[in-house]
Short mmCIF file of N, CA and C in Angstrom, two decimals:
data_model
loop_
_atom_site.label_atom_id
_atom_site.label_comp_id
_atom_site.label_asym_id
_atom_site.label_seq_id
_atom_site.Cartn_x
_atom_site.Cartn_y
_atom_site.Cartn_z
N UNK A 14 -16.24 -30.56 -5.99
CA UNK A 14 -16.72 -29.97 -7.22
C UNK A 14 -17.94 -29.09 -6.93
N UNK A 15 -17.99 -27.95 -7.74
CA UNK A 15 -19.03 -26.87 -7.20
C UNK A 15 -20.34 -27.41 -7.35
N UNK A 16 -20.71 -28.63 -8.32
CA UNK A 16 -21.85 -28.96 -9.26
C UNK A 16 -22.31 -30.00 -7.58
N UNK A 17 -21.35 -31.00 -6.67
CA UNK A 17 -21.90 -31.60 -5.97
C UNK A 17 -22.13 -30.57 -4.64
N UNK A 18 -21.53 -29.70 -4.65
CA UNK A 18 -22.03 -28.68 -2.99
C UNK A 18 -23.51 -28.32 -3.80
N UNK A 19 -23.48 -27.65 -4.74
CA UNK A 19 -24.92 -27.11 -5.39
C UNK A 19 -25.81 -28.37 -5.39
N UNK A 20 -25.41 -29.42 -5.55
CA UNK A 20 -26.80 -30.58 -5.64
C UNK A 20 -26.92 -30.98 -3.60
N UNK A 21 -25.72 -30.90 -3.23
CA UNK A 21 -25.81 -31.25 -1.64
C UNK A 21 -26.74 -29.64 -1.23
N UNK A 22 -26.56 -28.96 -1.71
CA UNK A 22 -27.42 -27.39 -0.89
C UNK A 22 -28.96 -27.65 -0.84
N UNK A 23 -29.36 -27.99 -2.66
CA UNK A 23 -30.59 -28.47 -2.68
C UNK A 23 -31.05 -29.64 -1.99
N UNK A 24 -30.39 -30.31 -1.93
CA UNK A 24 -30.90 -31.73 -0.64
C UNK A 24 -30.76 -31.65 0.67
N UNK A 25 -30.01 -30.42 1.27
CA UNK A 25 -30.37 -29.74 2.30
C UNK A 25 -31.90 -29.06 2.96
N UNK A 26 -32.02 -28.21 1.41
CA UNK A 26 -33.53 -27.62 1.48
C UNK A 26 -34.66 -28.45 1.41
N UNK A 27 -34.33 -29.63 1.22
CA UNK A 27 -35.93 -30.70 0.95
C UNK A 27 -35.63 -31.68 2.20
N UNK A 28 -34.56 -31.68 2.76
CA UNK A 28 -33.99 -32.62 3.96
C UNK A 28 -34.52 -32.07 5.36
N UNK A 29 -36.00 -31.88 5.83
CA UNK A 29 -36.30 -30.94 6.93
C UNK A 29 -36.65 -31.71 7.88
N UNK A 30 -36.25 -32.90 7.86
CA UNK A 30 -36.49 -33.79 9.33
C UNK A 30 -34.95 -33.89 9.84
N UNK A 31 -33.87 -33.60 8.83
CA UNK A 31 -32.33 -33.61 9.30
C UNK A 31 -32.05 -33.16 10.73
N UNK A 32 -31.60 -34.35 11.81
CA UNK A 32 -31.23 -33.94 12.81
C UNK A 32 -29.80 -33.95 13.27
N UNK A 33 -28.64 -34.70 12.19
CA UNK A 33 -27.52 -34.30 12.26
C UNK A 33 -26.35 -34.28 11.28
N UNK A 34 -25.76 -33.30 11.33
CA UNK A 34 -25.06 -32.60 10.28
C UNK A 34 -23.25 -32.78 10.48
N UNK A 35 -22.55 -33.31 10.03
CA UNK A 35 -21.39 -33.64 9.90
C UNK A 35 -20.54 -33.22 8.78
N UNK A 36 -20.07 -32.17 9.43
CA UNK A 36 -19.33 -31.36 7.97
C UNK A 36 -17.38 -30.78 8.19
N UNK A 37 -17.09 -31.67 6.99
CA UNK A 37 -15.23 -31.68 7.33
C UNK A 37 -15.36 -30.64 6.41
N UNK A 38 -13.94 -30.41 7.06
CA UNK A 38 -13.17 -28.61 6.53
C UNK A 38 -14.46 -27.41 6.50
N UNK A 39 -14.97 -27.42 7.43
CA UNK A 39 -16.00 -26.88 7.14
C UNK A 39 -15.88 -25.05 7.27
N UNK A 40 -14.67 -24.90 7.66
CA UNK A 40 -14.11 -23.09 7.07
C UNK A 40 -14.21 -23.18 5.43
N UNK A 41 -13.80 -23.49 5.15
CA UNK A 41 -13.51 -23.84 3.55
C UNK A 41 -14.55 -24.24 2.46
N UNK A 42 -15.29 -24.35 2.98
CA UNK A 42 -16.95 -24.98 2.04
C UNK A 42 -17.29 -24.06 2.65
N UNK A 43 -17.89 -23.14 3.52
CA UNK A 43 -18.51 -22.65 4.36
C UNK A 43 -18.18 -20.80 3.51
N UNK A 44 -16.79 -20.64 3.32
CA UNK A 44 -16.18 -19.85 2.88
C UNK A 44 -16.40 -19.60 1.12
N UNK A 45 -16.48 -20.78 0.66
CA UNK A 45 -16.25 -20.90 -0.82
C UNK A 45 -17.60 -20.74 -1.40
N UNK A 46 -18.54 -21.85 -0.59
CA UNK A 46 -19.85 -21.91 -1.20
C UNK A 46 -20.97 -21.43 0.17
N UNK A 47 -21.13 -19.94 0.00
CA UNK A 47 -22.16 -19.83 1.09
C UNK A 47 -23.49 -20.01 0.55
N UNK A 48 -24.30 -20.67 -0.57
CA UNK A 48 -25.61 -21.10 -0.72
C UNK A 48 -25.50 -22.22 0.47
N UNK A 49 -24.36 -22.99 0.29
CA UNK A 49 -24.62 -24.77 1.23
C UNK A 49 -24.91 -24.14 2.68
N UNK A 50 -24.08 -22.92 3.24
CA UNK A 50 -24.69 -22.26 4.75
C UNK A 50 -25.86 -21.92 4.72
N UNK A 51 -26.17 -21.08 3.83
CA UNK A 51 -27.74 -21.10 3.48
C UNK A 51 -28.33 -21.86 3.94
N UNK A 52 -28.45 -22.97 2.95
CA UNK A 52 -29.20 -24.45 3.08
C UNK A 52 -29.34 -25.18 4.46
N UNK A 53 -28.00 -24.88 4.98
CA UNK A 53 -27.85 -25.22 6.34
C UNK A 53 -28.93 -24.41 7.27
N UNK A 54 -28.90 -23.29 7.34
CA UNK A 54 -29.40 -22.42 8.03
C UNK A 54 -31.24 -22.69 8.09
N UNK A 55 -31.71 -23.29 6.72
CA UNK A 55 -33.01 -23.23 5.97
C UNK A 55 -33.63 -24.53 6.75
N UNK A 56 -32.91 -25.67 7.93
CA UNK A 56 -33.31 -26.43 8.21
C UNK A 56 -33.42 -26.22 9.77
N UNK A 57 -34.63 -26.90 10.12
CA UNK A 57 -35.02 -26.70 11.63
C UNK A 57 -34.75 -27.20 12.49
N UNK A 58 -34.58 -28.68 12.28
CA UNK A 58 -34.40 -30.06 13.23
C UNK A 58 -33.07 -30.21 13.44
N UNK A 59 -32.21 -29.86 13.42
CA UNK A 59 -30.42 -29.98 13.54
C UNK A 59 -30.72 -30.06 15.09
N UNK A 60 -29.67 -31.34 15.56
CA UNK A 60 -29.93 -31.13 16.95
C UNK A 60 -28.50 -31.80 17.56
N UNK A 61 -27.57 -32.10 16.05
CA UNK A 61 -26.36 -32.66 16.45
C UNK A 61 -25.28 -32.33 15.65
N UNK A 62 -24.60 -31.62 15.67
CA UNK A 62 -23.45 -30.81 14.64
C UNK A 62 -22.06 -31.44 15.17
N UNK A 63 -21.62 -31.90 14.04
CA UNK A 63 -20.15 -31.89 14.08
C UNK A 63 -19.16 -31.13 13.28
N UNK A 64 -18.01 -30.17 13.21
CA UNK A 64 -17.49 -29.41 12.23
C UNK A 64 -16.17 -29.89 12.41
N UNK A 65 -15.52 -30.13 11.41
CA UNK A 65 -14.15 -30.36 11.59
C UNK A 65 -13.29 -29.16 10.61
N UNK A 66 -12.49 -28.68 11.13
CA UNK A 66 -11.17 -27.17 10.63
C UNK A 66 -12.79 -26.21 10.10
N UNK A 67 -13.34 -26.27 11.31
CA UNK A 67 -14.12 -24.68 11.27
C UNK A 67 -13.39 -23.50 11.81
N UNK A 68 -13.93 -21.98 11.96
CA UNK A 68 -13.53 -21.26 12.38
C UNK A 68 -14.53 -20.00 11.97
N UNK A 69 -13.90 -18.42 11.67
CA UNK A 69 -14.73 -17.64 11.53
C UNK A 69 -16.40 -17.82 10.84
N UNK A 70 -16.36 -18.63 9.12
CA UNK A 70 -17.56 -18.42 8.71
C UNK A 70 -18.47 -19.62 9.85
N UNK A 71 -17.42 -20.91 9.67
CA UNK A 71 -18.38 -21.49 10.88
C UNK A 71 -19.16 -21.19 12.10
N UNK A 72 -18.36 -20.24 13.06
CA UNK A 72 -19.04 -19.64 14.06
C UNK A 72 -20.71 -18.71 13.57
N UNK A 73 -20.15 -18.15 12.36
CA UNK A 73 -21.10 -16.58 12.18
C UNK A 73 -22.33 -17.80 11.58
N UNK A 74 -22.18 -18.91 10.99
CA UNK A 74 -23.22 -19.51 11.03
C UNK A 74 -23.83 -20.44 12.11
N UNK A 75 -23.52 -20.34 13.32
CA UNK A 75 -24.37 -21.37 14.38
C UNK A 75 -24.22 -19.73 15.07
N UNK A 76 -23.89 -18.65 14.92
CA UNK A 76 -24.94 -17.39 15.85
C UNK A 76 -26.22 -17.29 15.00
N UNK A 77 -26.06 -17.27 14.01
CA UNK A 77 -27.23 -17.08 12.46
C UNK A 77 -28.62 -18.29 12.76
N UNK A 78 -27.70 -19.16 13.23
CA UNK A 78 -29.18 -20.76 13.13
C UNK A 78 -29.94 -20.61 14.28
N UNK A 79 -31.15 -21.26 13.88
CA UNK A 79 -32.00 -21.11 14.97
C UNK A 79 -32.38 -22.80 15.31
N UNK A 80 -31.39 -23.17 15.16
CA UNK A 80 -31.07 -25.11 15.35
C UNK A 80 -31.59 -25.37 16.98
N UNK A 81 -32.14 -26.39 17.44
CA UNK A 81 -32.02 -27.00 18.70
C UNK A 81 -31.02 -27.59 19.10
N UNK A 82 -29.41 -27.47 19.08
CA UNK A 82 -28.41 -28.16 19.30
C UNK A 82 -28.55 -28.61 20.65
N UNK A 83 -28.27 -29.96 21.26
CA UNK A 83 -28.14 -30.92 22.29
C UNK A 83 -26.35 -31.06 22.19
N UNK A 84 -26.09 -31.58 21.23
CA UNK A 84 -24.29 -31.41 20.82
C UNK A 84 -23.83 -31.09 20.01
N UNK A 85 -22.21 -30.66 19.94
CA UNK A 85 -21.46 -29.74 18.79
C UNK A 85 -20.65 -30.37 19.43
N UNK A 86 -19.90 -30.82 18.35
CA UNK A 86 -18.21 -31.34 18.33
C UNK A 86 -17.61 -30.23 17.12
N UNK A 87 -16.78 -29.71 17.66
CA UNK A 87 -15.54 -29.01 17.13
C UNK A 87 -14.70 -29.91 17.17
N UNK A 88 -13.77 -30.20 15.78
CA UNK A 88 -12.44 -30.79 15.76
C UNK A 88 -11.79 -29.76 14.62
N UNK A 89 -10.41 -29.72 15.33
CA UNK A 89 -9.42 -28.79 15.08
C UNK A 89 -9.98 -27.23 14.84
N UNK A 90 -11.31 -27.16 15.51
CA UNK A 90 -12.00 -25.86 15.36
C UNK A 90 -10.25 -24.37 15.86
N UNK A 91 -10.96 -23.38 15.21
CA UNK A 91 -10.48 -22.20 15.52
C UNK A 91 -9.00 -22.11 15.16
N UNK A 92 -8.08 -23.12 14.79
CA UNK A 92 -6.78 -23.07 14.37
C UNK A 92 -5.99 -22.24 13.57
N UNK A 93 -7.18 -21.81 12.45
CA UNK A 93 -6.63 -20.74 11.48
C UNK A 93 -7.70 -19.71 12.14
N UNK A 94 -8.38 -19.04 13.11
CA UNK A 94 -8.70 -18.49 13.04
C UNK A 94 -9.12 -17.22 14.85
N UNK A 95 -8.59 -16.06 13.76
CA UNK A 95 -7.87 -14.97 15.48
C UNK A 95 -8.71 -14.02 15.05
N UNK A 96 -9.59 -13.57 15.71
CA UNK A 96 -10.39 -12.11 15.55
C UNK A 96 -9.71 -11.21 15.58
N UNK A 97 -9.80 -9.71 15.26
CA UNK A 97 -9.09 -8.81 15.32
C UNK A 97 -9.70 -8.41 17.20
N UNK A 98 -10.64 -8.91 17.94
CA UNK A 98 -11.11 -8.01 18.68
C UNK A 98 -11.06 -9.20 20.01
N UNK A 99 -9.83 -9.42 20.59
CA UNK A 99 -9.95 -10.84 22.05
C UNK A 99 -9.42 -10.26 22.81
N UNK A 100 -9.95 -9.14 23.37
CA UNK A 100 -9.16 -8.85 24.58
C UNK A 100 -10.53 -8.62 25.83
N UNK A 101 -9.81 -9.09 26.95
CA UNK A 101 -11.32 -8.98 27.87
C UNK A 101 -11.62 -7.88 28.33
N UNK A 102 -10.75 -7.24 27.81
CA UNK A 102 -11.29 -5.40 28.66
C UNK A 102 -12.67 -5.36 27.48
N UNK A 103 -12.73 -5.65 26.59
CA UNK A 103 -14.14 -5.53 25.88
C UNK A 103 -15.29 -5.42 26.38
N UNK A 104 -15.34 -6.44 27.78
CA UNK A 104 -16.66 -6.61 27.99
C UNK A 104 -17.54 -7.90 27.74
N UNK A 105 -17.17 -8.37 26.50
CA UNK A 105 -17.69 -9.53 25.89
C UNK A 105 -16.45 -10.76 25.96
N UNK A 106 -16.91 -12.10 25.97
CA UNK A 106 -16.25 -12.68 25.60
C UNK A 106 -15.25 -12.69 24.16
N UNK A 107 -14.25 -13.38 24.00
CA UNK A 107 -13.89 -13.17 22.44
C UNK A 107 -14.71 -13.70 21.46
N UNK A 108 -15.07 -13.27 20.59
CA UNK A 108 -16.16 -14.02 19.51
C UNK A 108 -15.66 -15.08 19.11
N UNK A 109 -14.23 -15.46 19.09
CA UNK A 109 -13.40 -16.74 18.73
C UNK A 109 -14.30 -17.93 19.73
N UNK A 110 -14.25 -17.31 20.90
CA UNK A 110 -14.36 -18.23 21.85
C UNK A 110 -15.85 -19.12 21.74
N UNK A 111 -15.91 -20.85 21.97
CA UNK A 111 -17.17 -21.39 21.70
C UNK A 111 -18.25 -21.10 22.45
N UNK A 112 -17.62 -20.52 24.16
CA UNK A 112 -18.82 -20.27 24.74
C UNK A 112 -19.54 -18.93 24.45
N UNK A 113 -19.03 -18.19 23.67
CA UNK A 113 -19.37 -16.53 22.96
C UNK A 113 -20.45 -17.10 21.61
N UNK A 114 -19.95 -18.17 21.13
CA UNK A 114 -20.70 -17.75 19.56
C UNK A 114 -21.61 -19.31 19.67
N UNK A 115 -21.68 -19.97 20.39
CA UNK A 115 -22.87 -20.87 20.91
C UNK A 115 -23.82 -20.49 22.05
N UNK A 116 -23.68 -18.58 22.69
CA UNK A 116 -24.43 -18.89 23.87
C UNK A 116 -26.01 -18.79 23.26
N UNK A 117 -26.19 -18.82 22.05
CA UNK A 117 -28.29 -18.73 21.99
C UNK A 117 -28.14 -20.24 22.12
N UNK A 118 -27.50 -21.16 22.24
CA UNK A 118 -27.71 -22.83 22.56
C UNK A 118 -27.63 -22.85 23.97
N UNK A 119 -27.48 -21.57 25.26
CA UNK A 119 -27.20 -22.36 26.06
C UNK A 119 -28.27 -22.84 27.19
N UNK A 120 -29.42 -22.98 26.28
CA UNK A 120 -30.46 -23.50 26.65
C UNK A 120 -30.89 -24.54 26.69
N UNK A 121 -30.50 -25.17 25.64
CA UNK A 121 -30.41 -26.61 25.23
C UNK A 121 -28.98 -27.52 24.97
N UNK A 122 -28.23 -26.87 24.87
CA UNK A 122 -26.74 -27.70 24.61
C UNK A 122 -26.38 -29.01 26.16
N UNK A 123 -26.23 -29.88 25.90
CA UNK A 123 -26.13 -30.63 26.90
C UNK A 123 -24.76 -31.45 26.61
N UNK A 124 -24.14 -31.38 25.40
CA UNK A 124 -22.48 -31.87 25.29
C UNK A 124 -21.55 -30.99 24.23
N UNK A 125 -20.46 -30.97 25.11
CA UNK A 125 -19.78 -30.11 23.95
C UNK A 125 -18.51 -30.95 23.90
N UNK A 126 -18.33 -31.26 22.97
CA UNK A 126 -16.51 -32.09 22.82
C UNK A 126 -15.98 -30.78 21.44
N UNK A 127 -14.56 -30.61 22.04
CA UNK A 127 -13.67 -29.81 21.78
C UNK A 127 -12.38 -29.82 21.77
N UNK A 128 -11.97 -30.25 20.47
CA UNK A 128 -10.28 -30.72 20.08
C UNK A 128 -9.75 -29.94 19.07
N UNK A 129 -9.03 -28.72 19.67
CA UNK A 129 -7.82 -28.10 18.52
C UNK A 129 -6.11 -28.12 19.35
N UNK A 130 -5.78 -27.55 18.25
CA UNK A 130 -4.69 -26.69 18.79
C UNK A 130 -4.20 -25.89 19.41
N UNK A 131 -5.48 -24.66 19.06
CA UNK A 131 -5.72 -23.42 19.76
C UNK A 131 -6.75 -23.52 20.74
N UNK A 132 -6.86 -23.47 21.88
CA UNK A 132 -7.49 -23.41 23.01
C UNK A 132 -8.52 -21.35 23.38
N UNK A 133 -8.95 -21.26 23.04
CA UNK A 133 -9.31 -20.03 23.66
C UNK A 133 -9.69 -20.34 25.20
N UNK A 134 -9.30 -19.01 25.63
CA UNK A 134 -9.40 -18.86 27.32
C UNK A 134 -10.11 -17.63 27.26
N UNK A 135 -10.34 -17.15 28.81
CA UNK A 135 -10.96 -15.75 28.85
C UNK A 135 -11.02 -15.71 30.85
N UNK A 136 -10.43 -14.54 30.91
CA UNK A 136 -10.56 -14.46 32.44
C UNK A 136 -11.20 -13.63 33.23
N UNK A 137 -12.19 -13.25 32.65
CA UNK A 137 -13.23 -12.42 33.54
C UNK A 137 -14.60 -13.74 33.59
N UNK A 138 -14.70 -14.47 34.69
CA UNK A 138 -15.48 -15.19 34.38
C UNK A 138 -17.35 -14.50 34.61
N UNK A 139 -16.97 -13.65 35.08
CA UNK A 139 -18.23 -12.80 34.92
C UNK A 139 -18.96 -12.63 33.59
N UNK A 140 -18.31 -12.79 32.15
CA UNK A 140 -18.69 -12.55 31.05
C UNK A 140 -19.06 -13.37 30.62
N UNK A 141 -18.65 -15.02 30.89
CA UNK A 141 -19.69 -16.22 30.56
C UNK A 141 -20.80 -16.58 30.73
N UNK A 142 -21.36 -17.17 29.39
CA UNK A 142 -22.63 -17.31 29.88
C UNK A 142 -22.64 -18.85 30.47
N UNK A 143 -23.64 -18.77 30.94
CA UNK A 143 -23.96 -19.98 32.12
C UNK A 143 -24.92 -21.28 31.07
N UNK A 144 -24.37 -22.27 30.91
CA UNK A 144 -24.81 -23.44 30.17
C UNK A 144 -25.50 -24.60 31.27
N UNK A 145 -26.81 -24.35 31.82
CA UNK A 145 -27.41 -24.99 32.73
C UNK A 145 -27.67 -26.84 32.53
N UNK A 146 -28.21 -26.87 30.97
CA UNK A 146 -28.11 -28.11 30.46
C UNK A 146 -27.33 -29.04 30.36
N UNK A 147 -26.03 -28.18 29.94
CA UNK A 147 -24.28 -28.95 30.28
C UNK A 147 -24.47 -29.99 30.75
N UNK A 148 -24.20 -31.17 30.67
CA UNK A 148 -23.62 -32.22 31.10
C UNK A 148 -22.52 -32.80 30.76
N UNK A 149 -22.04 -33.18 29.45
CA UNK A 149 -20.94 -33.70 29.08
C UNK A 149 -19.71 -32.62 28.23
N UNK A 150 -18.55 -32.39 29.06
CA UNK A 150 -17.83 -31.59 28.36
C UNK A 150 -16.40 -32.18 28.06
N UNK A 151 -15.98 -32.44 26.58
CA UNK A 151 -14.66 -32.59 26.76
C UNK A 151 -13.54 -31.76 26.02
N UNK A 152 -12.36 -31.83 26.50
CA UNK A 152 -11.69 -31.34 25.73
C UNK A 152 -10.10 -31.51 25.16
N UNK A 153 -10.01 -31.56 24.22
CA UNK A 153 -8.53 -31.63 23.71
C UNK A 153 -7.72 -31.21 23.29
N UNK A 154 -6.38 -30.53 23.95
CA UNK A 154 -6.02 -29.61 23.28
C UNK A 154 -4.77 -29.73 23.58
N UNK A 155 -3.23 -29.26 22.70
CA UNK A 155 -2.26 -28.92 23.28
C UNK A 155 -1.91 -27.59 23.80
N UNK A 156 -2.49 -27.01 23.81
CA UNK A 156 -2.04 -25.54 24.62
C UNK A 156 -2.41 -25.11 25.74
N UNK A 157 -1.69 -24.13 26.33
CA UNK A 157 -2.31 -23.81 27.88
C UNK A 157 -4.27 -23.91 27.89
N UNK A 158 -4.41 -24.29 28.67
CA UNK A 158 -6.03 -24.29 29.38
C UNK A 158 -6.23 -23.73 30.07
N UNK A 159 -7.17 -23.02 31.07
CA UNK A 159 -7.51 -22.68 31.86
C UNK A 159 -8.68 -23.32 32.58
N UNK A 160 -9.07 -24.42 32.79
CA UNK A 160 -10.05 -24.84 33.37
C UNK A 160 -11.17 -24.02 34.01
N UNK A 161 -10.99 -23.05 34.64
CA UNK A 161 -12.04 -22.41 35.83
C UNK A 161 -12.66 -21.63 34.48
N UNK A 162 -12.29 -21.31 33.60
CA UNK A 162 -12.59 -20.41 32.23
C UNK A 162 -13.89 -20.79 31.91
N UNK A 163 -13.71 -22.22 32.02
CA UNK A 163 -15.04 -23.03 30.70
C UNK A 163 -15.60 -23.48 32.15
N UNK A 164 -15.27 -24.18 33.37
CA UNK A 164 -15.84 -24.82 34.23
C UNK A 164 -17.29 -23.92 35.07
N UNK A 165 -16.55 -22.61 34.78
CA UNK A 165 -17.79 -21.56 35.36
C UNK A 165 -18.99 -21.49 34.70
N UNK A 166 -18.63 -21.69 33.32
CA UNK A 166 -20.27 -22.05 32.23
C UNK A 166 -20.82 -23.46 32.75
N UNK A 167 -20.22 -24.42 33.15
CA UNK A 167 -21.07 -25.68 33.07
C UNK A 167 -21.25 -26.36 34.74
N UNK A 168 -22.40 -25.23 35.23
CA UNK A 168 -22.58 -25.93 36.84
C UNK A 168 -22.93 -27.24 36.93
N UNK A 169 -24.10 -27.77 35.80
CA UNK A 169 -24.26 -29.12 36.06
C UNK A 169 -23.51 -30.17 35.85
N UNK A 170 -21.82 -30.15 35.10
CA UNK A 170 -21.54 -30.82 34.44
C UNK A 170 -21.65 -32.29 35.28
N UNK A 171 -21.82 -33.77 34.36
CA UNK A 171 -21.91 -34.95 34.87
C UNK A 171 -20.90 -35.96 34.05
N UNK A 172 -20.09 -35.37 33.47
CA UNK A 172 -19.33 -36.52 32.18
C UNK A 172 -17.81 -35.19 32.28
N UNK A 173 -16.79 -35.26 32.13
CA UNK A 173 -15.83 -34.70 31.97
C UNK A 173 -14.75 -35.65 31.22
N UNK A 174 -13.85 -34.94 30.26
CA UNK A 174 -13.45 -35.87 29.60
C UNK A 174 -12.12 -34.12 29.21
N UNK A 175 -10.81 -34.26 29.93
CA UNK A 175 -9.97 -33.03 29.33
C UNK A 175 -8.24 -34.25 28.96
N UNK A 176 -8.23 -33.98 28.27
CA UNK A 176 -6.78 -34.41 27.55
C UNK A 176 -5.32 -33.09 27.05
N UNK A 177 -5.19 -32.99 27.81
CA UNK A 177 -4.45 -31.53 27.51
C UNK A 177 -2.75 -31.64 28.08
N UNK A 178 -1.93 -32.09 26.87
CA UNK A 178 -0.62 -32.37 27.65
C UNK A 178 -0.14 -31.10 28.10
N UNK A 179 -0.07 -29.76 28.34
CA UNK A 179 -0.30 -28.62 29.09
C UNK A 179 -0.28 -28.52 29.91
N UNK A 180 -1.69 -28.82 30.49
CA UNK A 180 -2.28 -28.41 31.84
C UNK A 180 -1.66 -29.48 32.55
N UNK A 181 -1.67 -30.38 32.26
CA UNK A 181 -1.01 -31.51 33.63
C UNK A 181 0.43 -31.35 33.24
N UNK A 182 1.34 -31.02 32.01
CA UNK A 182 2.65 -30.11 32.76
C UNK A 182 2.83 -28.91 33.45
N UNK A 183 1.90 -28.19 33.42
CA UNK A 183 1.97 -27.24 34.13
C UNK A 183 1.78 -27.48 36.07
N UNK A 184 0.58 -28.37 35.68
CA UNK A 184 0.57 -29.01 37.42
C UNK A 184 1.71 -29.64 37.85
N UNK A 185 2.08 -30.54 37.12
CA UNK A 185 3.31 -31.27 37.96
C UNK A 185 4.68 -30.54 38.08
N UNK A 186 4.69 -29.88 37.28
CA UNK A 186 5.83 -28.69 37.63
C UNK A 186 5.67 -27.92 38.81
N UNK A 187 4.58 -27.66 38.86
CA UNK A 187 4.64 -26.70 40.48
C UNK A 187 4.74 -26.99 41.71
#
């Protein structure tokens, strides 16, 4: 109901010690009611995000925040959602992609867990940015992976965690 996102926006703005934020369907609230992104945006201490069926407005708001994220869990992130612009002759990563529209975190991000459908890849690994903090990365997905894609962002990693019925058919086939 619009009356409880409008009373949740305002208890956002008075909520400034909030250090973690857990938000389902969050394309869809994100989309419908952008005061609650606002509100989101208006807080400092966020240092643990979870989004579940995010995608475009979700991304354009964690490039927008100036949050200390340590972790972001994406679940079923990016599923409904294809940029008009993913091709790597660009130059840039795809903006779809998490390591493109989280790299001002990759200073502080130290876990990323990541479960959709849609997997983004990217094969110029020259265009990633480098996530030094990295330690724990997982991921879940049914579609092709590319491992060396995401593994080139996270030199330190210390926790790995990939579930991908895909990639290990693709290995044992060969």
């Amino acid at each position: 109901a619009p009356e409880t996102v409008t009373a949740l926006a305002s208890g956002f703005r008075r909520a400034s010690l909030l250090e973690e934020v857990v938000l389902y369907n969050a394309e869809d609230i994100l989309k419908n009611y952008p005061d609650l992104g606002e509100a989101l945006l208006s807080l400092r201490q966020i240092k643990h995000l979870v989004f579940s069926e995010g995608g475009q407005y979700a991304s354009m708001l964690l490039e927008r925040s100036s949050w200390q994220l340590a972790t972001v869990q994406f679940a079923g992130y990016l599923a409904k959602f294809t940029p008009a612009s993913t091709t790597a002759d660009s130059g840039k990563l795809p903006r779809a992609h998490p390591l493109s529209f989280l790299e001002g975190y990759r200073e502080v991000l130290t876990s990323l867990r990541y479960t959709s459908d849609s997997t983004p890849n990217f094969t110029r690994r020259q265009l990633a940015p480098v996530y030094l903090k990295m330690q724990r990365f997982s991921i879940t997905t049914t579609t092709p992976f590319e491992p060396d894609s995401w593994f080139h962002s996270f030199p330190n990693l210390k926790h790995l965690k990939v579930a991908s019925s895909r990639i290990f058919a693709d290995l044992i086939s060969q």
